[in-house]
Short mmCIF file of C-alpha atoms in Angstrom, two decimals:
data_model
loop_
_atom_site.label_atom_id
_atom_site.label_comp_id
_atom_site.label_asym_id
_atom_site.label_seq_id
_atom_site.Cartn_x
_atom_site.Cartn_y
_atom_site.Cartn_z
CA UNK A 1 -2.54 27.12 8.33
CA UNK A 2 -0.68 26.95 5.02
CA UNK A 3 -2.49 24.36 2.86
CA UNK A 4 0.30 22.66 0.89
CA UNK A 5 -2.04 20.70 -1.36
CA UNK A 6 -4.15 23.72 -2.34
CA UNK A 7 -1.10 25.90 -2.83
CA UNK A 8 0.64 23.27 -4.97
CA UNK A 9 -2.38 23.00 -7.26
CA UNK A 10 -2.92 26.76 -7.46
CA UNK A 11 0.71 27.75 -7.98
CA UNK A 12 1.95 28.16 -11.52
CA UNK A 13 5.04 26.06 -12.06
CA UNK A 14 7.63 27.93 -14.09
CA UNK A 15 10.17 26.24 -16.30
CA UNK A 16 13.79 26.23 -15.08
CA UNK A 17 15.42 29.57 -15.82
CA UNK A 18 17.95 28.41 -18.36
CA UNK A 19 17.93 27.71 -22.08
CA UNK A 20 19.55 24.57 -23.53
CA UNK A 21 21.77 24.50 -26.59
CA UNK A 22 23.91 21.81 -28.12
CA UNK A 23 27.58 21.68 -27.15
CA UNK A 24 30.47 20.57 -29.37
CA UNK A 25 30.61 17.09 -27.82
CA UNK A 26 26.86 16.45 -27.94
CA UNK A 27 26.33 17.55 -24.39
CA UNK A 28 23.74 20.10 -23.43
CA UNK A 29 25.11 23.54 -22.68
CA UNK A 30 23.07 25.78 -20.43
CA UNK A 31 22.67 29.50 -20.90
CA UNK A 32 21.11 31.60 -18.16
CA UNK A 33 17.76 33.11 -19.00
CA UNK A 34 16.25 36.22 -17.51
CA UNK A 35 16.03 35.91 -13.76
CA UNK A 36 12.50 35.62 -12.41
CA UNK A 37 11.22 38.51 -10.34
CA UNK A 38 9.55 36.87 -7.33
CA UNK A 39 6.36 38.54 -6.18
CA UNK A 40 5.51 38.70 -2.53
CA UNK A 41 2.35 39.78 -0.81
CA UNK A 42 1.36 40.49 2.73
CA UNK A 43 -1.32 37.82 2.65
CA UNK A 44 -2.01 34.84 0.39
CA UNK A 45 -5.34 33.52 -0.81
CA UNK A 46 -5.19 30.76 1.77
CA UNK A 47 -4.92 33.30 4.57
CA UNK A 48 -1.26 32.63 5.41
CA UNK A 49 0.91 35.60 6.29
CA UNK A 50 4.08 36.18 4.23
CA UNK A 51 6.72 37.81 6.41
CA UNK A 52 10.00 39.26 5.09
CA UNK A 53 12.96 37.50 6.68
CA UNK A 54 15.01 40.58 7.36
CA UNK A 55 14.75 44.32 7.80
CA UNK A 56 12.27 46.86 9.07
CA UNK A 57 11.72 48.51 12.43
CA UNK A 58 9.89 46.32 14.90
CA UNK A 59 10.56 43.27 12.72
CA UNK A 60 10.96 40.80 15.57
CA UNK A 61 7.81 42.04 17.30
CA UNK A 62 5.77 41.75 14.08
CA UNK A 63 7.20 38.30 13.44
CA UNK A 64 6.27 37.13 16.93
CA UNK A 65 2.71 38.47 16.64
CA UNK A 66 2.25 36.94 13.19
CA UNK A 67 3.54 33.53 14.22
CA UNK A 68 1.28 33.47 17.25
CA UNK A 69 -1.74 33.79 14.93
CA UNK A 70 -1.04 30.36 13.42
CA UNK A 71 -2.59 27.21 14.86
CA UNK A 72 -0.54 24.86 12.73
CA UNK A 73 1.07 21.61 13.89
CA UNK A 74 4.44 22.98 12.75
CA UNK A 75 4.28 25.75 15.33
CA UNK A 76 2.38 23.93 18.05
CA UNK A 77 5.47 21.88 18.85
CA UNK A 78 7.07 25.02 20.30
CA UNK A 79 5.95 26.39 23.62
CA UNK A 80 5.72 30.15 24.07
CA UNK A 81 9.06 30.02 25.83
CA UNK A 82 10.64 28.11 22.94
CA UNK A 83 9.11 30.49 20.43
CA UNK A 84 10.70 33.38 22.24
CA UNK A 85 14.10 31.72 22.06
CA UNK A 86 13.60 30.97 18.38
CA UNK A 87 12.67 34.58 17.70
CA UNK A 88 15.79 35.76 19.48
CA UNK A 89 17.92 33.34 17.46
CA UNK A 90 16.40 34.70 14.26
CA UNK A 91 17.27 38.26 15.28
CA UNK A 92 20.79 37.20 16.25
CA UNK A 93 21.36 35.44 12.93
CA UNK A 94 20.00 38.27 10.78
CA UNK A 95 22.47 39.11 8.05
CA UNK A 96 24.37 42.28 8.74
CA UNK A 97 24.83 44.98 6.14
CA UNK A 98 28.38 43.80 5.50
CA UNK A 99 27.25 40.19 5.01
CA UNK A 100 24.48 41.32 2.68
CA UNK A 101 26.97 43.22 0.55
CA UNK A 102 29.17 40.13 0.43
CA UNK A 103 26.27 37.93 -0.69
CA UNK A 104 25.32 40.39 -3.42
CA UNK A 105 28.83 40.87 -4.75
CA UNK A 106 30.29 38.96 -7.66
CA UNK A 107 31.45 35.41 -6.85
CA UNK A 108 35.14 35.12 -5.97
CA UNK A 109 37.50 33.88 -8.61
CA UNK A 110 38.45 31.01 -6.30
CA UNK A 111 34.99 29.53 -5.79
CA UNK A 112 36.42 26.68 -3.70
CA UNK A 113 36.86 29.10 -0.80
CA UNK A 114 33.08 29.25 -0.59
CA UNK A 115 32.69 25.49 -0.66
CA UNK A 116 34.69 24.12 2.27
CA UNK A 117 37.72 23.42 0.10
CA UNK A 118 41.11 25.02 0.50
CA UNK A 119 42.60 23.72 -2.74
CA UNK A 120 43.05 26.11 -5.66
CA UNK A 121 40.78 25.94 -8.66
CA UNK A 122 42.09 23.70 -11.44
CA UNK A 123 40.95 23.16 -15.00
CA UNK A 124 38.87 20.15 -15.86
CA UNK A 125 40.48 17.09 -17.39
CA UNK A 126 39.97 18.11 -20.98
CA UNK A 127 38.54 21.30 -22.30
CA UNK A 128 38.34 24.01 -19.72
CA UNK A 129 34.55 24.07 -19.72
CA UNK A 130 32.49 20.99 -20.57
CA UNK A 131 28.93 21.16 -19.30
CA UNK A 132 26.28 18.51 -18.76
CA UNK A 133 27.05 15.01 -19.98
CA UNK A 134 24.35 14.33 -22.56
CA UNK A 135 21.14 14.72 -20.57
CA UNK A 136 18.15 13.58 -22.60
CA UNK A 137 15.02 15.44 -21.52
CA UNK A 138 12.77 12.56 -22.52
CA UNK A 139 14.74 10.05 -20.48
CA UNK A 140 14.63 12.28 -17.43
CA UNK A 141 10.83 12.23 -17.33
CA UNK A 142 8.40 15.05 -16.81
CA UNK A 143 8.92 15.60 -13.12
CA UNK A 144 7.84 13.95 -9.92
CA UNK A 145 5.41 11.03 -10.30
CA UNK A 146 4.13 11.97 -6.87
CA UNK A 147 2.99 15.49 -7.76
CA UNK A 148 -0.49 16.65 -8.69
CA UNK A 149 -2.26 13.36 -8.01
CA UNK A 150 -5.79 14.39 -7.09
CA UNK A 151 -6.89 13.61 -3.56
CA UNK A 152 -3.47 12.54 -2.30
CA UNK A 153 -1.95 14.14 0.76
CA UNK A 154 1.62 15.38 0.99
CA UNK A 155 2.58 12.21 2.88
CA UNK A 156 0.93 9.92 0.32
CA UNK A 157 2.71 11.70 -2.52
CA UNK A 158 6.03 11.41 -0.69
CA UNK A 159 5.64 7.64 -0.44
CA UNK A 160 4.31 7.32 -3.99
CA UNK A 161 7.41 9.05 -5.31
CA UNK A 162 9.77 6.98 -3.16
CA UNK A 163 8.06 3.78 -4.31
CA UNK A 164 8.21 4.86 -7.97
CA UNK A 165 11.99 5.14 -7.59
CA UNK A 166 12.17 1.54 -6.35
CA UNK A 167 12.73 2.43 -2.68
CA UNK A 168 16.55 2.45 -2.93
CA UNK A 169 18.38 1.32 0.22
CA UNK A 170 22.05 1.82 -0.68
CA UNK A 171 22.82 5.47 -1.29
CA UNK A 172 25.96 7.55 -1.93
CA UNK A 173 25.99 10.46 0.52
CA UNK A 174 26.73 14.04 -0.56
CA UNK A 175 30.44 14.85 -0.29
CA UNK A 176 31.96 18.20 -1.22
CA UNK A 177 34.24 17.69 -4.24
CA UNK A 178 33.91 13.89 -3.95
CA UNK A 179 30.45 12.67 -5.01
CA UNK A 180 30.80 13.96 -8.57
CA UNK A 181 29.43 12.12 -11.62
CA UNK A 182 32.32 9.68 -12.36
CA UNK A 183 32.45 8.58 -8.72
CA UNK A 184 28.66 8.22 -8.58
CA UNK A 185 28.73 6.06 -11.70
CA UNK A 186 31.46 3.86 -10.22
CA UNK A 187 29.48 3.38 -7.01
CA UNK A 188 26.34 2.60 -9.00
CA UNK A 189 28.23 -0.11 -10.88
CA UNK A 190 29.05 -1.70 -7.52
CA UNK A 191 25.64 -1.69 -5.92
CA UNK A 192 24.67 1.89 -5.08
CA UNK A 193 20.99 2.38 -5.86
CA UNK A 194 20.86 6.20 -5.60
CA UNK A 195 23.28 9.07 -5.06
CA UNK A 196 23.64 12.69 -4.00
CA UNK A 197 25.62 15.33 -5.86
CA UNK A 198 28.24 17.30 -3.95
CA UNK A 199 26.85 20.27 -2.06
CA UNK A 200 26.27 23.17 -4.46
CA UNK A 201 26.26 26.79 -3.33
CA UNK A 202 22.85 28.10 -4.42
CA UNK A 203 23.84 31.74 -4.91
CA UNK A 204 26.95 31.00 -6.94
CA UNK A 205 25.04 28.38 -8.91
CA UNK A 206 22.52 31.00 -10.03
CA UNK A 207 25.13 33.65 -10.84
CA UNK A 208 28.14 31.85 -12.31
CA UNK A 209 27.82 29.82 -15.51
CA UNK A 210 31.32 28.35 -15.23
CA UNK A 211 30.57 27.13 -11.72
CA UNK A 212 27.39 25.43 -12.95
CA UNK A 213 29.13 23.66 -15.81
CA UNK A 214 32.00 22.43 -13.64
CA UNK A 215 30.23 21.49 -10.45
CA UNK A 216 27.03 19.84 -11.71
CA UNK A 217 27.15 17.20 -14.44
CA UNK A 218 24.83 14.26 -14.91
CA UNK A 219 23.65 11.74 -17.49
CA UNK A 220 20.51 9.70 -18.06
CA UNK A 221 21.99 6.68 -16.23
CA UNK A 222 22.67 8.80 -13.16
CA UNK A 223 19.31 8.17 -11.47
CA UNK A 224 17.79 8.26 -8.90
CA UNK A 225 19.64 11.48 -8.09
CA UNK A 226 19.50 13.99 -5.24
CA UNK A 227 20.87 17.45 -6.06
CA UNK A 228 21.96 19.16 -2.86
CA UNK A 229 22.18 22.92 -2.26
CA UNK A 230 23.29 25.02 0.67
CA UNK A 231 21.28 28.21 1.03
CA UNK A 232 19.99 30.88 3.38
CA UNK A 233 17.70 32.76 0.98
CA UNK A 234 14.46 31.09 -0.18
CA UNK A 235 14.20 32.97 -3.49
CA UNK A 236 17.80 32.27 -4.49
CA UNK A 237 17.39 28.62 -3.49
CA UNK A 238 14.28 28.31 -5.65
CA UNK A 239 16.03 29.86 -8.65
CA UNK A 240 18.90 27.39 -8.30
CA UNK A 241 16.55 24.45 -7.80
CA UNK A 242 14.57 25.25 -10.94
CA UNK A 243 17.75 24.94 -12.98
CA UNK A 244 18.25 21.31 -11.96
CA UNK A 245 14.77 19.92 -11.32
CA UNK A 246 14.36 18.36 -14.81
CA UNK A 247 17.49 16.28 -14.15
CA UNK A 248 16.96 14.95 -10.63
CA UNK A 249 14.50 13.12 -8.41
CA UNK A 250 14.89 15.29 -5.29
CA UNK A 251 16.21 18.77 -4.60
CA UNK A 252 17.95 18.47 -1.24
CA UNK A 253 18.67 21.21 1.29
CA UNK A 254 21.94 20.87 3.20
CA UNK A 255 21.08 21.40 6.86
CA UNK A 256 23.94 19.30 8.22
CA UNK A 257 27.33 20.75 7.19
CA UNK A 258 29.20 21.41 10.47
CA UNK A 259 32.33 23.03 9.02
CA UNK A 260 33.52 26.54 9.87
CA UNK A 261 32.86 27.74 6.33
CA UNK A 262 29.19 26.87 6.90
CA UNK A 263 29.18 28.98 10.05
CA UNK A 264 30.67 31.93 8.17
CA UNK A 265 28.24 31.48 5.30
CA UNK A 266 25.21 30.96 7.56
CA UNK A 267 24.10 27.64 6.07
CA UNK A 268 24.22 23.91 6.77
CA UNK A 269 23.96 22.80 10.39
CA UNK A 270 24.19 26.40 11.59
CA UNK A 271 20.66 27.05 10.36
CA UNK A 272 19.58 24.91 13.31
CA UNK A 273 19.80 28.20 15.24
CA UNK A 274 17.24 29.80 12.91
CA UNK A 275 14.28 27.45 12.53
CA UNK A 276 11.91 30.00 10.94
CA UNK A 277 14.41 30.45 8.11
CA UNK A 278 14.76 26.68 7.69
CA UNK A 279 10.99 26.35 7.47
CA UNK A 280 10.76 29.09 4.84
CA UNK A 281 13.45 27.38 2.70
CA UNK A 282 11.55 24.09 2.71
CA UNK A 283 8.17 25.69 2.07
CA UNK A 284 9.52 27.74 -0.82
CA UNK A 285 10.64 24.63 -2.67
CA UNK A 286 7.70 22.44 -1.70
CA UNK A 287 5.19 24.97 -3.07
CA UNK A 288 7.00 25.74 -6.32
CA UNK A 289 8.87 22.69 -7.63
CA UNK A 290 7.73 19.71 -9.67
CA UNK A 291 10.13 17.39 -7.82
CA UNK A 292 9.97 16.75 -4.06
CA UNK A 293 12.22 18.51 -1.56
CA UNK A 294 14.39 16.49 0.81
CA UNK A 295 16.52 17.60 3.76
CA UNK A 296 19.72 16.23 5.27
CA UNK A 297 20.06 17.09 8.94
CA UNK A 298 22.09 16.44 12.07
CA UNK A 299 20.60 15.72 15.48
CA UNK A 300 20.30 18.12 18.40
CA UNK A 301 21.93 17.18 21.74
CA UNK A 302 18.39 16.92 23.13
CA UNK A 303 16.34 14.13 21.53
CA UNK A 304 13.01 15.94 21.82
CA UNK A 305 14.46 18.95 20.01
CA UNK A 306 15.49 16.61 17.20
CA UNK A 307 12.00 15.12 16.99
CA UNK A 308 10.40 18.58 16.96
CA UNK A 309 12.83 19.65 14.24
CA UNK A 310 11.99 16.65 12.05
CA UNK A 311 8.25 17.19 12.46
CA UNK A 312 8.59 20.85 11.58
CA UNK A 313 10.42 19.93 8.35
CA UNK A 314 7.75 17.39 7.48
CA UNK A 315 4.95 19.90 8.09
CA UNK A 316 6.78 22.48 5.97
CA UNK A 317 6.69 20.14 2.96
CA UNK A 318 9.80 17.96 3.21
CA UNK A 319 9.16 14.63 1.43
CA UNK A 320 12.25 12.73 2.59
CA UNK A 321 14.57 13.17 5.55
CA UNK A 322 18.18 11.96 5.77
CA UNK A 323 19.40 11.97 9.38
CA UNK A 324 23.08 12.00 10.32
CA UNK A 325 23.19 10.60 13.84
CA UNK A 326 25.77 13.06 15.14
CA UNK A 327 25.39 16.57 16.50
CA UNK A 328 26.81 19.69 14.90
CA UNK A 329 29.72 19.63 17.34
CA UNK A 330 30.58 15.96 16.68
CA UNK A 331 32.67 16.42 13.55
CA UNK A 332 35.21 13.61 13.99
CA UNK A 333 33.49 10.39 12.97
CA UNK A 334 36.49 8.35 14.08
CA UNK A 335 36.02 9.49 17.67
CA UNK A 336 32.23 9.73 17.92
CA UNK A 337 29.83 7.05 16.72
CA UNK A 338 26.55 8.08 15.16
CA UNK A 339 23.52 7.61 17.39
CA UNK A 340 21.30 5.11 15.59
CA UNK A 341 18.77 5.28 18.43
CA UNK A 342 18.23 8.98 17.71
CA UNK A 343 17.61 8.15 14.05
CA UNK A 344 15.11 5.49 15.11
CA UNK A 345 13.30 8.07 17.27
CA UNK A 346 13.01 10.40 14.26
CA UNK A 347 11.78 7.54 12.08
CA UNK A 348 9.06 6.74 14.62
CA UNK A 349 8.02 10.40 14.87
CA UNK A 350 7.48 11.33 11.22
CA UNK A 351 5.43 9.86 8.39
CA UNK A 352 7.77 10.50 5.45
CA UNK A 353 10.64 8.22 4.32
CA UNK A 354 13.78 8.45 6.49
CA UNK A 355 17.38 7.61 5.55
CA UNK A 356 20.10 6.86 8.11
CA UNK A 357 23.65 8.22 7.93
CA UNK A 358 26.62 7.22 10.09
CA UNK A 359 28.66 4.15 11.11
CA UNK A 360 28.52 2.42 7.70
CA UNK A 361 31.90 0.75 7.14
CA UNK A 362 30.85 -2.38 5.24
CA UNK A 363 27.77 -4.26 4.10
CA UNK A 364 27.05 -5.86 7.47
CA UNK A 365 26.72 -2.38 8.95
CA UNK A 366 24.03 -1.62 6.38
CA UNK A 367 21.82 -4.44 7.60
CA UNK A 368 22.52 -3.63 11.24
CA UNK A 369 21.62 0.01 10.70
CA UNK A 370 18.39 -0.78 8.88
CA UNK A 371 17.27 -3.13 11.65
CA UNK A 372 18.15 -0.77 14.50
CA UNK A 373 16.81 2.44 12.96
CA UNK A 374 13.93 1.13 10.86
CA UNK A 375 15.06 3.55 8.14
CA UNK A 376 14.20 3.08 4.47
CA UNK A 377 17.85 3.23 3.44
CA UNK A 378 21.38 4.18 4.44
CA UNK A 379 23.90 6.76 3.27
CA UNK A 380 27.64 6.12 3.22
CA UNK A 381 30.34 8.71 2.62
CA UNK A 382 33.92 8.25 3.88
CA UNK A 383 33.91 4.45 3.62
CA UNK A 384 32.84 4.63 -0.03
CA UNK A 385 35.69 7.00 -0.84
CA UNK A 386 38.16 4.32 0.19
CA UNK A 387 36.14 1.41 -1.17
CA UNK A 388 33.56 2.32 -3.84
CA UNK A 389 32.60 -1.39 -4.07
CA UNK A 390 31.35 -1.45 -0.47
CA UNK A 391 27.69 -1.88 -1.44
CA UNK A 392 28.57 -4.90 -3.60
CA UNK A 393 29.92 -6.79 -0.60
CA UNK A 394 33.62 -5.98 -0.95
CA UNK A 395 35.52 -4.75 2.07
CA UNK A 396 39.06 -3.77 2.91
CA UNK A 397 41.45 -6.22 4.54
CA UNK A 398 41.37 -4.67 8.01
CA UNK A 399 37.58 -5.08 8.12
CA UNK A 400 37.50 -8.63 6.75
CA UNK A 401 36.47 -11.18 9.35
CA UNK A 402 34.73 -14.54 9.15
CA UNK A 403 33.83 -16.07 5.80
CA UNK A 404 35.21 -13.45 3.44
CA UNK A 405 36.87 -14.65 0.27
CA UNK A 406 39.85 -13.13 -1.49
CA UNK A 407 40.91 -13.76 -5.08
CA UNK A 408 38.54 -16.69 -5.54
CA UNK A 409 36.99 -15.78 -8.86
CA UNK A 410 36.47 -12.19 -7.73
CA UNK A 411 39.88 -10.61 -8.14
CA UNK A 412 39.48 -6.96 -7.27
CA UNK A 413 41.58 -4.42 -5.43
CA UNK A 414 41.51 -0.68 -4.96
CA UNK A 415 43.88 -0.04 -7.85
CA UNK A 416 41.41 -1.84 -10.11
CA UNK A 417 38.69 0.46 -8.81
CA UNK A 418 40.87 3.49 -9.43
CA UNK A 419 41.43 2.46 -13.05
CA UNK A 420 37.67 2.10 -13.51
CA UNK A 421 37.16 5.52 -11.95
CA UNK A 422 39.70 7.08 -14.32
CA UNK A 423 37.85 5.57 -17.28
CA UNK A 424 34.67 7.26 -16.10
CA UNK A 425 36.60 10.54 -15.74
CA UNK A 426 37.72 10.28 -19.36
CA UNK A 427 34.07 9.91 -20.32
CA UNK A 428 32.65 12.55 -17.96
CA UNK A 429 35.05 15.44 -17.44
CA UNK A 430 35.57 16.77 -13.90
CA UNK A 431 38.12 19.11 -12.28
CA UNK A 432 41.50 17.50 -11.66
CA UNK A 433 41.41 18.40 -7.98
CA UNK A 434 38.57 15.89 -7.54
CA UNK A 435 40.52 13.17 -9.34
CA UNK A 436 43.61 13.80 -7.22
CA UNK A 437 41.56 13.48 -4.02
CA UNK A 438 40.10 10.15 -5.12
CA UNK A 439 43.54 8.77 -6.01
CA UNK A 440 44.76 9.49 -2.48
CA UNK A 441 41.66 7.90 -0.94
CA UNK A 442 41.61 4.73 -3.02
CA UNK A 443 45.36 4.10 -2.86
CA UNK A 444 45.88 5.22 0.74
CA UNK A 445 46.94 1.78 2.02
CA UNK A 446 49.26 1.28 -0.93
CA UNK A 447 50.92 4.65 -0.38
CA UNK A 448 51.64 3.75 3.24
CA UNK A 449 53.64 0.77 2.02
CA UNK A 450 55.43 2.77 -0.68
CA UNK A 451 55.43 6.45 0.33
CA UNK A 452 57.80 7.38 -2.50
CA UNK A 453 54.99 6.67 -5.00
CA UNK A 454 52.76 9.10 -3.13
CA UNK A 455 55.57 11.66 -3.23
CA UNK A 456 55.71 11.25 -7.02
CA UNK A 457 51.99 12.01 -7.15
CA UNK A 458 52.28 15.06 -4.91
CA UNK A 459 55.14 16.41 -7.03
CA UNK A 460 52.86 16.64 -10.08
CA UNK A 461 51.42 20.14 -10.33
CA UNK A 462 49.33 19.15 -13.36
CA UNK A 463 47.97 15.63 -13.64
CA UNK A 464 47.38 13.61 -16.79
CA UNK A 465 45.65 10.29 -17.29
CA UNK A 466 48.87 8.88 -18.72
CA UNK A 467 50.70 9.68 -15.48
CA UNK A 468 47.98 8.18 -13.28
CA UNK A 469 47.84 4.94 -15.26
CA UNK A 470 51.64 4.72 -15.03
CA UNK A 471 51.33 5.24 -11.27
CA UNK A 472 49.16 2.13 -11.03
CA UNK A 473 51.63 0.20 -13.22
CA UNK A 474 54.44 1.29 -10.91
CA UNK A 475 52.62 -0.16 -7.92
CA UNK A 476 52.01 -3.38 -9.83
CA UNK A 477 55.71 -3.67 -10.65
CA UNK A 478 56.47 -3.37 -6.95
CA UNK A 479 54.35 -6.51 -6.51
CA UNK A 480 51.93 -4.59 -4.37
CA UNK A 481 48.43 -5.99 -4.21
CA UNK A 482 46.10 -5.33 -1.31
CA UNK A 483 42.98 -7.26 -2.29
CA UNK A 484 39.46 -6.38 -1.39
CA UNK A 485 37.69 -9.21 0.38
CA UNK A 486 34.31 -10.36 -0.81
CA UNK A 487 31.50 -11.57 1.38
CA UNK A 488 28.28 -13.14 0.13
CA UNK A 489 25.78 -10.31 0.18
CA UNK A 490 23.05 -12.71 1.33
CA UNK A 491 24.91 -13.53 4.55
CA UNK A 492 24.23 -10.94 7.25
CA UNK A 493 25.63 -10.80 10.75
CA UNK A 494 23.13 -8.88 12.85
CA UNK A 495 24.52 -8.01 16.25
CA UNK A 496 22.36 -7.45 19.31
CA UNK A 497 23.71 -3.89 19.47
CA UNK A 498 23.73 -2.21 16.09
CA UNK A 499 26.39 0.24 17.24
CA UNK A 500 28.84 -2.52 18.06
CA UNK A 501 30.07 -2.63 14.46
CA UNK A 502 30.07 1.13 13.95
CA UNK A 503 33.08 3.37 13.76
#
């Protein structure tokens, strides 16, 4: 059995493979250092067998024989029949020669094609390349408070770290091109206690300096922070993770993206067909990083498969699990409600902290979800895009029922939130495509009343802050105000069925 504690103490933790230098605006600019040359061996000091993921005659047979030697809890959850199916899935998902050449080639000029986004690459709202927003190494701490505490188990360290962060309950979910730094800071102002970055492509992150500077920015106030990567190669994932570990509280592995681009790239939820690879990704980070590794997953159609999956991740070294209560095939959240009961089953089956994702439209749903699932916290995605003040108790008019107040000392609407977001964007530069997407989300109801204003926005090939502020003024002149309704955050309506209020 792989002894995580012994391996963590024996392993030599390398510094992230980049060198900092001061940028023109006081921000820290990162230059890539020499890439580490990972060393592999047939057998470790602890007696565990290191098996190459791909290649070699008789690979599947050797893999099967090697796995059968283990008596670990992570493998005991699979019967011999299940192990055979898993082995076949590994062989079926092995990267072909063409795919390997694609992975090793230079990143495409339009990086968005690799990241589930069909929009063309645009410049950032300022200089073309502005890297990290003033990260102070001292303020970021020296790594995980849960690591290297003598005598503590992996589970104890996972809880120690979560407790040291204050056990946040209200968390901004990872959203491609949408959970960037200015939006995270806006959500934090209105009650979010932690946040995920957008999904980052691990290979491109290690190879492309421009991609790193544009797609990952942070600041000392941006904590607790999960940095999420998609990956299918443990060594590349580790190299990417080492670049960000001084500036985050968890390195997260995306195991839940259900989009077609994830199928083509062999990552996200499509790694559910290749559990040995998933396990190797988690173990690689858990044994080599200072910060804990977390995973965001979807559920299997079969509940027991989901439970086995969660336990395997925990045994591999995962310190926190975020569970989206929909399957890989259930992509439309408006048609399919998340299964909170499945999340509760996972929570009752593992010993690490669990976060729940799905059906969070307003603050009442948060309390309902926590009570039904027993999770430590909740993630919200789409609802926050429309209403970044959701966690502060504000909700949109169509969701306001009961004792909500409007314009009684708490005058706030979505245009106000947009203006605040734009102020953050002026402070922390991001690509204009992200700003455009947020404008459409936050002003969606307003645009339905005055579609000609939306047409003016769409006609702009290059945005400016001056134009966007004038857009808000134009809506004000039309006497348009769709207020957000406020409800006392101490008043909770807990339904008998937690799913009754879900979308």
